[in-house]
CSV table of C-alpha atoms in Angstrom, one decimal:
chain,number,residue,atom,x,y,z
A,6,UNK,CA,-0.1,0.0,0.1
A,7,UNK,CA,1.7,3.3,-1.2
A,8,UNK,CA,0.0,5.4,1.5
A,9,UNK,CA,1.1,3.0,4.4
A,10,UNK,CA,4.7,3.1,3.0
A,11,UNK,CA,4.7,6.9,2.7
A,12,UNK,CA,3.6,7.2,6.3
A,13,UNK,CA,6.1,4.8,7.5
A,14,UNK,CA,8.9,6.6,5.5
A,15,UNK,CA,7.8,10.0,7.1
A,16,UNK,CA,7.6,8.9,10.7
A,17,UNK,CA,10.0,6.1,11.3
A,18,UNK,CA,13.7,6.7,10.9
A,19,UNK,CA,16.1,3.8,11.6
A,20,UNK,CA,13.5,2.2,13.6
A,21,UNK,CA,12.6,5.3,15.8
A,22,UNK,CA,9.6,7.2,15.6
A,23,UNK,CA,10.5,10.9,15.0
A,24,UNK,CA,7.2,12.2,16.1
A,25,UNK,CA,3.6,10.8,16.8
A,26,UNK,CA,1.4,11.7,13.9
A,27,UNK,CA,-1.4,14.1,14.6
A,28,UNK,CA,-3.8,12.7,12.1
A,29,UNK,CA,-5.7,9.7,13.3
A,30,UNK,CA,-5.3,7.8,10.0
A,31,UNK,CA,-1.4,8.1,9.9
A,32,UNK,CA,-1.1,7.4,13.7
A,33,UNK,CA,-3.2,4.2,13.0
A,34,UNK,CA,-0.7,3.0,10.7
A,35,UNK,CA,2.2,3.7,13.0
A,36,UNK,CA,0.2,1.9,15.9
A,37,UNK,CA,-0.5,-1.2,13.9
A,38,UNK,CA,3.3,-1.5,13.3
A,39,UNK,CA,4.0,-1.1,17.1
A,40,UNK,CA,1.3,-3.6,18.0
A,41,UNK,CA,3.2,-6.2,16.1
A,42,UNK,CA,5.8,-6.0,19.0
A,43,UNK,CA,3.2,-7.8,21.3
A,44,UNK,CA,2.4,-11.5,20.6
A,45,UNK,CA,-1.3,-12.3,20.5
A,46,UNK,CA,-2.5,-13.5,24.0
A,47,UNK,CA,0.8,-12.9,25.5
A,48,UNK,CA,0.6,-11.0,28.8
A,49,UNK,CA,3.1,-8.2,29.5
A,50,UNK,CA,3.6,-6.2,32.8
A,51,UNK,CA,3.5,-2.4,32.4
A,52,UNK,CA,7.4,-2.2,32.8
A,53,UNK,CA,7.9,-4.4,29.8
A,54,UNK,CA,5.4,-2.5,27.7
A,55,UNK,CA,7.2,0.7,28.7
A,56,UNK,CA,10.6,-0.7,27.7
A,57,UNK,CA,9.4,-2.0,24.4
A,58,UNK,CA,7.9,1.4,23.4
A,59,UNK,CA,10.6,3.5,24.8
A,60,UNK,CA,12.9,1.8,22.1
A,61,UNK,CA,10.7,3.5,19.5
A,62,UNK,CA,9.8,6.9,21.1
A,63,UNK,CA,10.6,8.7,24.3
A,64,UNK,CA,6.9,9.3,25.0
A,65,UNK,CA,6.1,5.7,25.6
A,66,UNK,CA,3.1,6.6,27.9
A,67,UNK,CA,1.2,8.2,25.0
A,68,UNK,CA,2.0,5.2,22.8
A,69,UNK,CA,0.8,2.8,25.4
A,70,UNK,CA,-2.5,4.6,25.9
A,71,UNK,CA,-3.1,5.0,22.1
A,72,UNK,CA,-2.5,1.3,21.6
A,73,UNK,CA,-5.1,0.5,24.3
A,74,UNK,CA,-7.6,3.1,23.0
A,75,UNK,CA,-7.3,1.7,19.5
A,76,UNK,CA,-7.9,-1.7,20.7
A,77,UNK,CA,-4.6,-3.0,19.5
A,78,UNK,CA,-3.5,-4.0,23.0
A,79,UNK,CA,-5.7,-4.8,26.0
A,80,UNK,CA,-5.1,-3.6,29.5
A,81,UNK,CA,-6.5,-5.2,32.7
A,82,UNK,CA,-5.1,-4.6,36.3
A,83,UNK,CA,-1.8,-3.3,34.9
A,84,UNK,CA,-1.2,-6.2,32.7
A,85,UNK,CA,-1.2,-5.7,28.9
A,86,UNK,CA,-2.0,-8.5,26.3
A,87,UNK,CA,-1.5,-8.4,22.5
A,88,UNK,CA,-4.7,-8.7,20.6
A,89,UNK,CA,-3.2,-9.5,17.0
């Protein structure tokens, strides 16, 4: 998909997110890529989620919240679970 490739080229540089897209559509593309870091039905403590996301961007708290809001990761009692 050309749109997806363009978004990834614009926002990801050497595996790091240079900024979180303001556009919901672009943000969804980025979040779908980040969600692949989480195995389906695997459970992750918050500290591990923070570590995984901090490797991509310094604002891992926002990324974590966005992943949950978009339904790409589930959160229950401070434990996160991949959905894909």
